[in-house]
PDB file of C-alpha atoms and ligand atoms in Angstrom:
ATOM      1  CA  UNK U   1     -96.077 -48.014  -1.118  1.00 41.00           C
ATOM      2  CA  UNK U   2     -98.621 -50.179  -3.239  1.00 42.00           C
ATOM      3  CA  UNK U   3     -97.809 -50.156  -7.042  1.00 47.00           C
ATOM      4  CA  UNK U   4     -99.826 -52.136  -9.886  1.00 48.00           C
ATOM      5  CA  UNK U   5     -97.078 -54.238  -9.722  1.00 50.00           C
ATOM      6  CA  UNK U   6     -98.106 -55.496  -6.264  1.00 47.00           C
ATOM      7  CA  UNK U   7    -100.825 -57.481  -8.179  1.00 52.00           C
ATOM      8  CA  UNK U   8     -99.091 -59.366 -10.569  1.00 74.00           C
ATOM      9  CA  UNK U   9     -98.668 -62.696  -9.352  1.00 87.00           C
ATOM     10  CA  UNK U  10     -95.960 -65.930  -9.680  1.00 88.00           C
ATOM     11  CA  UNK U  11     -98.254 -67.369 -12.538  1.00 86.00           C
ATOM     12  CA  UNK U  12     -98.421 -64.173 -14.103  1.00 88.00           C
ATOM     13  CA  UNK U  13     -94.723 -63.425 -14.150  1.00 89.00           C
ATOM     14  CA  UNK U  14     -94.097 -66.911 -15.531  1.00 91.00           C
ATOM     15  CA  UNK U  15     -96.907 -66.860 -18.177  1.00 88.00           C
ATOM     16  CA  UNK U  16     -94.834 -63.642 -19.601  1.00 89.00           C
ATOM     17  CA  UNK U  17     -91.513 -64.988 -19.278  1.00 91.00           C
ATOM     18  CA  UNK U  18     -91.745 -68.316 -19.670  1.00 92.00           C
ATOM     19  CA  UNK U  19     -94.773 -68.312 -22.777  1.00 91.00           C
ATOM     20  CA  UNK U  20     -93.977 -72.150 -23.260  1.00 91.00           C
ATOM     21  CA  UNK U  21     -95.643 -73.118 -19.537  1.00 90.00           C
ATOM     22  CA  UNK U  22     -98.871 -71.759 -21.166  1.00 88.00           C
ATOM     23  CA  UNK U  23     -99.650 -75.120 -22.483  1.00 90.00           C
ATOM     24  CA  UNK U  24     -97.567 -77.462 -20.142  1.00 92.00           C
ATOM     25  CA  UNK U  25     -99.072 -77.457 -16.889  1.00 92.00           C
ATOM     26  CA  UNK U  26     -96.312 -79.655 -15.566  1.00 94.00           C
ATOM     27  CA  UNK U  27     -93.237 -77.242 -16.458  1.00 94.00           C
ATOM     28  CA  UNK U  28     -95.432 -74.403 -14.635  1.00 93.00           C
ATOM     29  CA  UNK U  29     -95.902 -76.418 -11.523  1.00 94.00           C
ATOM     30  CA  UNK U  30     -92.330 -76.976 -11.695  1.00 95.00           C
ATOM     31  CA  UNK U  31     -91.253 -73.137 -11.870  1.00 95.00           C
ATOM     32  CA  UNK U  32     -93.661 -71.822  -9.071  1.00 94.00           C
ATOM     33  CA  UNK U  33     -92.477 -74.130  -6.737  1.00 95.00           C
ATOM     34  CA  UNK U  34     -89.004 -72.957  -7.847  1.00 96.00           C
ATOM     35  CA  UNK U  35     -89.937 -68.969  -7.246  1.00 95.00           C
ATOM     36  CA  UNK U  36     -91.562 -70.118  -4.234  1.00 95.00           C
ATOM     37  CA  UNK U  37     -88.584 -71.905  -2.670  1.00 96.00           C
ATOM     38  CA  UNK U  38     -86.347 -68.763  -4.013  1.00 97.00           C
ATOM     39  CA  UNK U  39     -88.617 -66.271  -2.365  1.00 96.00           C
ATOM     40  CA  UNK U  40     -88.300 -68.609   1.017  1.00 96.00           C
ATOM     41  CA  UNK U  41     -84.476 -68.471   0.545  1.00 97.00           C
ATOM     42  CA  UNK U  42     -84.760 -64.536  -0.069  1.00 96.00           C
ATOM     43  CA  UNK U  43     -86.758 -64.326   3.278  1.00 94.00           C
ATOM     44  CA  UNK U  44     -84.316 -66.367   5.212  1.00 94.00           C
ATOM     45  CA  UNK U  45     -81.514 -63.609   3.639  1.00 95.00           C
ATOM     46  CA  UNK U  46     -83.196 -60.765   4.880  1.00 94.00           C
ATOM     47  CA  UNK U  47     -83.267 -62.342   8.626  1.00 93.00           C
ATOM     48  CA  UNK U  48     -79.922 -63.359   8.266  1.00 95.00           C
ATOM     49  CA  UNK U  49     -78.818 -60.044   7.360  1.00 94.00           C
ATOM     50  CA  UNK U  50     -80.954 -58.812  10.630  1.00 93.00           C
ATOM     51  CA  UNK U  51     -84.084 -57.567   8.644  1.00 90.00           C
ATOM     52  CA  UNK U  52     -86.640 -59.416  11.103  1.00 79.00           C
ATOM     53  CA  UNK U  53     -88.617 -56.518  12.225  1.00 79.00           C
ATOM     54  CA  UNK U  54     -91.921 -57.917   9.795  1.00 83.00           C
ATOM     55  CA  UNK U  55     -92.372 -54.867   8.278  1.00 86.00           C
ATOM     56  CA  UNK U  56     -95.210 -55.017   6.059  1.00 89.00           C
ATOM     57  CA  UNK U  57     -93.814 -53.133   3.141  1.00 89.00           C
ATOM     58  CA  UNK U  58     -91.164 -56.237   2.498  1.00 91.00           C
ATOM     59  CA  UNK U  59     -93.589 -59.082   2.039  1.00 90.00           C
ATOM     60  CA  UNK U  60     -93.409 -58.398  -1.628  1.00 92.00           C
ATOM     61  CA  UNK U  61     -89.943 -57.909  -1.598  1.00 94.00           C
ATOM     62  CA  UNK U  62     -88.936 -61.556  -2.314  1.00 95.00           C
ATOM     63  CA  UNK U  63     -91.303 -61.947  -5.169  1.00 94.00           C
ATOM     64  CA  UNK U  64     -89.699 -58.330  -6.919  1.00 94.00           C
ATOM     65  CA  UNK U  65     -86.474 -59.557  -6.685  1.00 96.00           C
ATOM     66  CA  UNK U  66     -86.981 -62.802  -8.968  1.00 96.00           C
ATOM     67  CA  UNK U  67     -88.919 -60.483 -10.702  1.00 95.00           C
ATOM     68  CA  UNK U  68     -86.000 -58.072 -11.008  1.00 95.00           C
ATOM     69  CA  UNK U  69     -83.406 -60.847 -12.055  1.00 96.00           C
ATOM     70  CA  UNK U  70     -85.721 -62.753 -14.308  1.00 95.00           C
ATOM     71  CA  UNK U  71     -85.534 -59.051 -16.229  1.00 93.00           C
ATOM     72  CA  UNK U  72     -81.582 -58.484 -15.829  1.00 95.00           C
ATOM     73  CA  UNK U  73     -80.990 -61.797 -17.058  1.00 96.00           C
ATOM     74  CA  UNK U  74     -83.545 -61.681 -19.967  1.00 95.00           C
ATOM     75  CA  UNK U  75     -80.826 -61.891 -22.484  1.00 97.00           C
ATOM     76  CA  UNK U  76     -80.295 -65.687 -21.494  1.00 96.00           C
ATOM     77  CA  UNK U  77     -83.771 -66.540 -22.918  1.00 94.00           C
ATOM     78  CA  UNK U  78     -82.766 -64.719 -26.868  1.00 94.00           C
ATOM     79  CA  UNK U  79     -79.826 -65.397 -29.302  1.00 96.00           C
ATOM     80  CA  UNK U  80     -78.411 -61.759 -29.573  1.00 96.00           C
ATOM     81  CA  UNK U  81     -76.858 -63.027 -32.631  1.00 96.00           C
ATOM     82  CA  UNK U  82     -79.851 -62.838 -34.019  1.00 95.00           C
ATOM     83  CA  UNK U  83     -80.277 -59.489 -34.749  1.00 94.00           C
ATOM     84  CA  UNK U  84     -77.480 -59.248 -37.100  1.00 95.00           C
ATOM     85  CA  UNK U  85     -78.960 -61.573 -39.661  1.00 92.00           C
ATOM     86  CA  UNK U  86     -80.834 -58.375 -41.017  1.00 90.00           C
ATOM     87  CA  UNK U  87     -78.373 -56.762 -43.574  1.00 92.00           C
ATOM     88  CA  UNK U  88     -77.927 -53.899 -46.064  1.00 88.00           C
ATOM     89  CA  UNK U  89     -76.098 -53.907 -49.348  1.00 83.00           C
ATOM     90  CA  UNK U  90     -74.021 -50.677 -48.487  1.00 83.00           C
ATOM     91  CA  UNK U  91     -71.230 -50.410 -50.158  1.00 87.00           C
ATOM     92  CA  UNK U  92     -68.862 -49.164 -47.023  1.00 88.00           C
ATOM     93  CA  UNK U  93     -64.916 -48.981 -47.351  1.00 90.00           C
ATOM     94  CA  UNK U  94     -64.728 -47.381 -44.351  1.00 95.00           C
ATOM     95  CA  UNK U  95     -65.233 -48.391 -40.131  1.00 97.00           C
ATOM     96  CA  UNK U  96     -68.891 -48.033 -38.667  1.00 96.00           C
ATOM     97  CA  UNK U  97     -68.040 -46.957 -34.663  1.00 97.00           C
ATOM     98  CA  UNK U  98     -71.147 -46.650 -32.659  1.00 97.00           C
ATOM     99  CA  UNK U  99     -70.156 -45.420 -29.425  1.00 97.00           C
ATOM    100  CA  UNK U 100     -71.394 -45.030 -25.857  1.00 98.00           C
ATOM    101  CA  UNK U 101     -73.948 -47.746 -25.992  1.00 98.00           C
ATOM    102  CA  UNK U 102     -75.726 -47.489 -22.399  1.00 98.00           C
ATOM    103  CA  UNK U 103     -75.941 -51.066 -20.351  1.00 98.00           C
ATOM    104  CA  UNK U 104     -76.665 -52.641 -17.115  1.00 98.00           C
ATOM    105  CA  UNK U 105     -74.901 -55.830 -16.330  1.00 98.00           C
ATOM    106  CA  UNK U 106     -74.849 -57.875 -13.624  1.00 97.00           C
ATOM    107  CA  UNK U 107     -71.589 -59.062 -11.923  1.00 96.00           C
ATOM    108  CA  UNK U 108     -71.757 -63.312 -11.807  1.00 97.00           C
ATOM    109  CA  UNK U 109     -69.354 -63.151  -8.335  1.00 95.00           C
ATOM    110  CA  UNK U 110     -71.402 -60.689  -6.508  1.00 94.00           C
ATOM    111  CA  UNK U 111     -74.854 -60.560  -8.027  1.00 95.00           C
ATOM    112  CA  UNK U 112     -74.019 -56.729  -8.069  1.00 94.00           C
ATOM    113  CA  UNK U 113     -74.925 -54.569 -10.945  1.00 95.00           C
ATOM    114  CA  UNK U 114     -71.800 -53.506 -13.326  1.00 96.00           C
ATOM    115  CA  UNK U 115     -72.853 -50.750 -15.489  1.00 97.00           C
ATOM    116  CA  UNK U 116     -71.704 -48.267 -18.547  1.00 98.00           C
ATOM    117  CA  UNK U 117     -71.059 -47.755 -21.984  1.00 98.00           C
ATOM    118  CA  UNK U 118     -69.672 -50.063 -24.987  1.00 98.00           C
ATOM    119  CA  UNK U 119     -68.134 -48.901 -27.770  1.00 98.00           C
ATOM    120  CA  UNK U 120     -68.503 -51.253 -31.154  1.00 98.00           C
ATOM    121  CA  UNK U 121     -66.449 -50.781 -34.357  1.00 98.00           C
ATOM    122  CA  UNK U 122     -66.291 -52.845 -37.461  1.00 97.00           C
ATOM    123  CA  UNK U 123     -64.330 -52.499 -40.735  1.00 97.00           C
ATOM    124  CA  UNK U 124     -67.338 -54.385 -43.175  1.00 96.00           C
ATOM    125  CA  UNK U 125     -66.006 -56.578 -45.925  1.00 93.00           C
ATOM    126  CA  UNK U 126     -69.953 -57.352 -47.559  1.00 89.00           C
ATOM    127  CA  UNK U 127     -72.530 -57.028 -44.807  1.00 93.00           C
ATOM    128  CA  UNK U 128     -73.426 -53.974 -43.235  1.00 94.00           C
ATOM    129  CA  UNK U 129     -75.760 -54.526 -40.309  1.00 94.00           C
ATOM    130  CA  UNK U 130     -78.671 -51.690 -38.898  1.00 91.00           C
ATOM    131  CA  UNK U 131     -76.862 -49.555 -35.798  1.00 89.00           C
ATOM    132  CA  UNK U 132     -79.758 -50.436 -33.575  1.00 94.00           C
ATOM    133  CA  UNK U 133     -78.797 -54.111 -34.463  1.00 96.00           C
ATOM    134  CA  UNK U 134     -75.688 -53.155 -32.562  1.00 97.00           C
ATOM    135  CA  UNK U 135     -77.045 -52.477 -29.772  1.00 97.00           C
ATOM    136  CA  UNK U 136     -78.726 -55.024 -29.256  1.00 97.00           C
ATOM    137  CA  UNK U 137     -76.274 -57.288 -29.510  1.00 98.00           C
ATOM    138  CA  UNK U 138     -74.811 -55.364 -26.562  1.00 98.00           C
ATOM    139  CA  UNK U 139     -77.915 -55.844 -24.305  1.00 98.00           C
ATOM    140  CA  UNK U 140     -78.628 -59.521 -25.604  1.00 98.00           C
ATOM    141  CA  UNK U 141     -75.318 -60.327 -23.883  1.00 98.00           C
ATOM    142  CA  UNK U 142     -75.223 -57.868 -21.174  1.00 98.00           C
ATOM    143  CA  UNK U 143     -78.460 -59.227 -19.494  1.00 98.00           C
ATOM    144  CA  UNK U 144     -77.233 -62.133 -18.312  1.00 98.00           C
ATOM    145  CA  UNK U 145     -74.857 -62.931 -15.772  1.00 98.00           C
ATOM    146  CA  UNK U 146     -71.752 -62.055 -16.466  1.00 98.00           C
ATOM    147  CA  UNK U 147     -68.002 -60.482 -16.370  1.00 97.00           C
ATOM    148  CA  UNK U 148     -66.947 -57.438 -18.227  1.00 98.00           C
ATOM    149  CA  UNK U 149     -64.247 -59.118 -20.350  1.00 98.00           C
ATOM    150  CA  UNK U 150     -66.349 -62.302 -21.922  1.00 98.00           C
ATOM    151  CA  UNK U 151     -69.112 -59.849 -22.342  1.00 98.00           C
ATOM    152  CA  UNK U 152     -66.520 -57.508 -24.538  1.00 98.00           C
ATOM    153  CA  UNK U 153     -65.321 -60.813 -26.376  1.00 98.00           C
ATOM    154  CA  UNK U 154     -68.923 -62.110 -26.817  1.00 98.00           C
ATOM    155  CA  UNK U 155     -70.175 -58.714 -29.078  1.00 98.00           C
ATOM    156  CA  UNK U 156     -66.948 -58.383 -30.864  1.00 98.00           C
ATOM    157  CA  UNK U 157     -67.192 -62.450 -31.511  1.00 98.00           C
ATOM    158  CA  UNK U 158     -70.930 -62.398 -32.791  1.00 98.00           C
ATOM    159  CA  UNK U 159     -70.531 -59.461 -35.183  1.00 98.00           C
ATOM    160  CA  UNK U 160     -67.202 -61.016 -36.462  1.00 98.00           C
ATOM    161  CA  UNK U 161     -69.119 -64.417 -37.250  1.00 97.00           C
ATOM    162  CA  UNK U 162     -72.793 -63.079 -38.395  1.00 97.00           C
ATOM    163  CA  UNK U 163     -71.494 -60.181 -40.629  1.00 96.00           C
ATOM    164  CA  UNK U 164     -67.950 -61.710 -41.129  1.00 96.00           C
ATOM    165  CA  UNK U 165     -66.416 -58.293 -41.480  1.00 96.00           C
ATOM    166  CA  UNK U 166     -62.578 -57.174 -42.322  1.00 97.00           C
ATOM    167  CA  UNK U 167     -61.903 -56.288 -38.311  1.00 98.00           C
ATOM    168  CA  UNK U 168     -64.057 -55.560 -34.973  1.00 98.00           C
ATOM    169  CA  UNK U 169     -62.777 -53.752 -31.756  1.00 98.00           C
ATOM    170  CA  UNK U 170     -65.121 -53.397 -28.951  1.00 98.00           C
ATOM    171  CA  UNK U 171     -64.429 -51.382 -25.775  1.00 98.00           C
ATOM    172  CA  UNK U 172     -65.975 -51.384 -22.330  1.00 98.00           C
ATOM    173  CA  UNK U 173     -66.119 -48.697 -20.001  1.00 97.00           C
ATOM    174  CA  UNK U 174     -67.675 -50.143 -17.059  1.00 97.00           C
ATOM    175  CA  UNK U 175     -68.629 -49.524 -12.825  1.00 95.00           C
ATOM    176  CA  UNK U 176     -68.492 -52.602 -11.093  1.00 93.00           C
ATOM    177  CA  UNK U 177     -70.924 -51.869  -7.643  1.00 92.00           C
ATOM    178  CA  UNK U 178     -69.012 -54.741  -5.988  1.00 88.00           C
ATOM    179  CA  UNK U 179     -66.011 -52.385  -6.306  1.00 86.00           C
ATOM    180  CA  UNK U 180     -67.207 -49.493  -5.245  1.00 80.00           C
ATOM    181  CA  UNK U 181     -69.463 -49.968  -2.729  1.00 76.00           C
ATOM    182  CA  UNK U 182     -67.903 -53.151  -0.999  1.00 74.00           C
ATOM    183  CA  UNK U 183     -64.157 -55.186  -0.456  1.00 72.00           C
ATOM    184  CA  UNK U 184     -61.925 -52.355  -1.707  1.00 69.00           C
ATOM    185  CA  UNK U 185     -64.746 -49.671  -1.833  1.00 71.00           C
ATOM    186  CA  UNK U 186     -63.315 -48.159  -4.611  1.00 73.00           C
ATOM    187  CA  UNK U 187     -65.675 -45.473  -5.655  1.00 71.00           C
ATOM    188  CA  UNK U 188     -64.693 -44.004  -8.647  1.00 75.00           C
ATOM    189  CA  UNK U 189     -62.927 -46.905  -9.981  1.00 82.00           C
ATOM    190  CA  UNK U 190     -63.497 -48.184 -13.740  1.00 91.00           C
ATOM    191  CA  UNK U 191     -63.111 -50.969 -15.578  1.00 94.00           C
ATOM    192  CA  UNK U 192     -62.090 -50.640 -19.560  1.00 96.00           C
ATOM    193  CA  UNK U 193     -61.639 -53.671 -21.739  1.00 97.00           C
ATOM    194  CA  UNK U 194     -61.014 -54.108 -25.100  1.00 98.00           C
ATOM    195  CA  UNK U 195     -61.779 -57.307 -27.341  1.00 98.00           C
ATOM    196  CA  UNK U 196     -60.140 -57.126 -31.383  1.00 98.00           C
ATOM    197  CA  UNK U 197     -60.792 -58.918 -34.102  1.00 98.00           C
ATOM    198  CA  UNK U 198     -58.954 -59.515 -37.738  1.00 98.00           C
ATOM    199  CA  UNK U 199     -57.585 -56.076 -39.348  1.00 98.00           C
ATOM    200  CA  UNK U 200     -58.068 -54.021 -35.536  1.00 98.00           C
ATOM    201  CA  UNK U 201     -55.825 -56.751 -34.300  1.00 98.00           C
ATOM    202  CA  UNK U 202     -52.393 -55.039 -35.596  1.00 94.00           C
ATOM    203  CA  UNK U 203     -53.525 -51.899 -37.680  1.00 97.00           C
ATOM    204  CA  UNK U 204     -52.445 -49.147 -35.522  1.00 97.00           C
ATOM    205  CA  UNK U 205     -53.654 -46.529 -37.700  1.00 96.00           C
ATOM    206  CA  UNK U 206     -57.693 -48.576 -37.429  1.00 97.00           C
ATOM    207  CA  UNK U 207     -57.172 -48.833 -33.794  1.00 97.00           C
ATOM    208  CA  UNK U 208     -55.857 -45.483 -32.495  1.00 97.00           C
ATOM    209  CA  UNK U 209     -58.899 -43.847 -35.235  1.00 97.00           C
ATOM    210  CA  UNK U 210     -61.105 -45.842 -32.818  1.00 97.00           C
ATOM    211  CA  UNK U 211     -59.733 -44.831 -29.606  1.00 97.00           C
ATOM    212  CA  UNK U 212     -59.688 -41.349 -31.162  1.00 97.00           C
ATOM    213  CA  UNK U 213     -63.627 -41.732 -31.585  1.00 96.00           C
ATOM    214  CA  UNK U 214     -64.225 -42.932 -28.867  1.00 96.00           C
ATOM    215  CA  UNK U 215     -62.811 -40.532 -26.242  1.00 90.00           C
TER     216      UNK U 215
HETATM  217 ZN1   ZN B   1     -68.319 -58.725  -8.579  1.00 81.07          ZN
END
């Protein structure tokens, strides 16, 4: 099936991730013959895997793929500490939990998507961030390569530093496709991690009002 997408070519997908090539001719050279030697590799894949039968409707295939990871790995080319630099003078004695925050991941062993929810909770001392900022933070580090537990210590270690609150606990509730759909082929398997920071570290009574909110 022919999309729009079909059309967009290499120097097009660089020119909108990589803006800087726009006026350095010599770094864009450099990154189309990179996507062109990936999308040789990608070809030489798909024969190794036995897909040889020059089907027409996979000559694009190579190209969406580094299309595809050059988008699940966008959060490499942003500081998702960023985001928390915008702050509110609240005055808030009590935890903000934002819960089942939706992300895709992608496994750095297996290339293989891990996906699910985060949950994010912070006890503020002075800075109060906006809940979208939260979530973003989340994405920022979830596109990227990665593993479940340094992406649950990387959110709960940028909101501890930018917003230098009293405590943080984040939690992970995540499906790993390289489980479940390959070596143990454990389908319904999940992964849940947890990552604490200052007062969530011992207060009981903070963390088990989080797990409460979170179930
Ligand atoms: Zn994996």
């Amino acid at each position: 099936m022919t999309t729009n997408n079909d059309h967009y070519n290499e120097a097009e997908l660089l020119a909108s991730y990589f803006p800087e090539t726009a006026n350095n001719s010599e770094l864009l050279q450099q990154k189309l013959t990179d996507v062109q030697q990936i999308e040789q590799a990608l070809q030489t894949l798909m024969a190794l895997c036995g897909q040889d039968d020059n089907n027409p409707d996979l000559d694009k295939t190579p190209f969406r793929v580094v299309k595809a990871f050059l988008e699940y790995t966008s959060g490499y080319r942003e500081d998702p500490t960023a985001h928390l630099e915008k702050v509110f003078d609240i005055q808030q004695n009590d935890p903000i939990i934002v819960k089942d925050i939706e992300f895709y991941s992608m496994c750095e062993h297996h290339f293989a998507p891990f996906f699910g929810v985060a949950h994010v909770a912070y006890l503020p001392d002075q800075k109060v961030t906006g809940l979208s900022k939260i979530a973003r933070v989340v994405e920022g580090y979830a596109r990227r390569f990665q593993v479940q537990e340094r992406l649950t210590n990387q959110i709960a270690d940028a909101i501890d530093t930018v917003l230098q609150p009293k405590g943080v606990m984040v939690a992970i509730e995540a499906k790993h496709l390289c489980v479940s759909s390959r070596g143990a082929k454990k389908e319904q398997a999940q992964t849940f991690t947890l990552a604490s920071r200052g007062a969530y570290i011992k207060d009981s009574q903070l963390r088990s009002e989080f797990m409460t909110a979170i179930k």
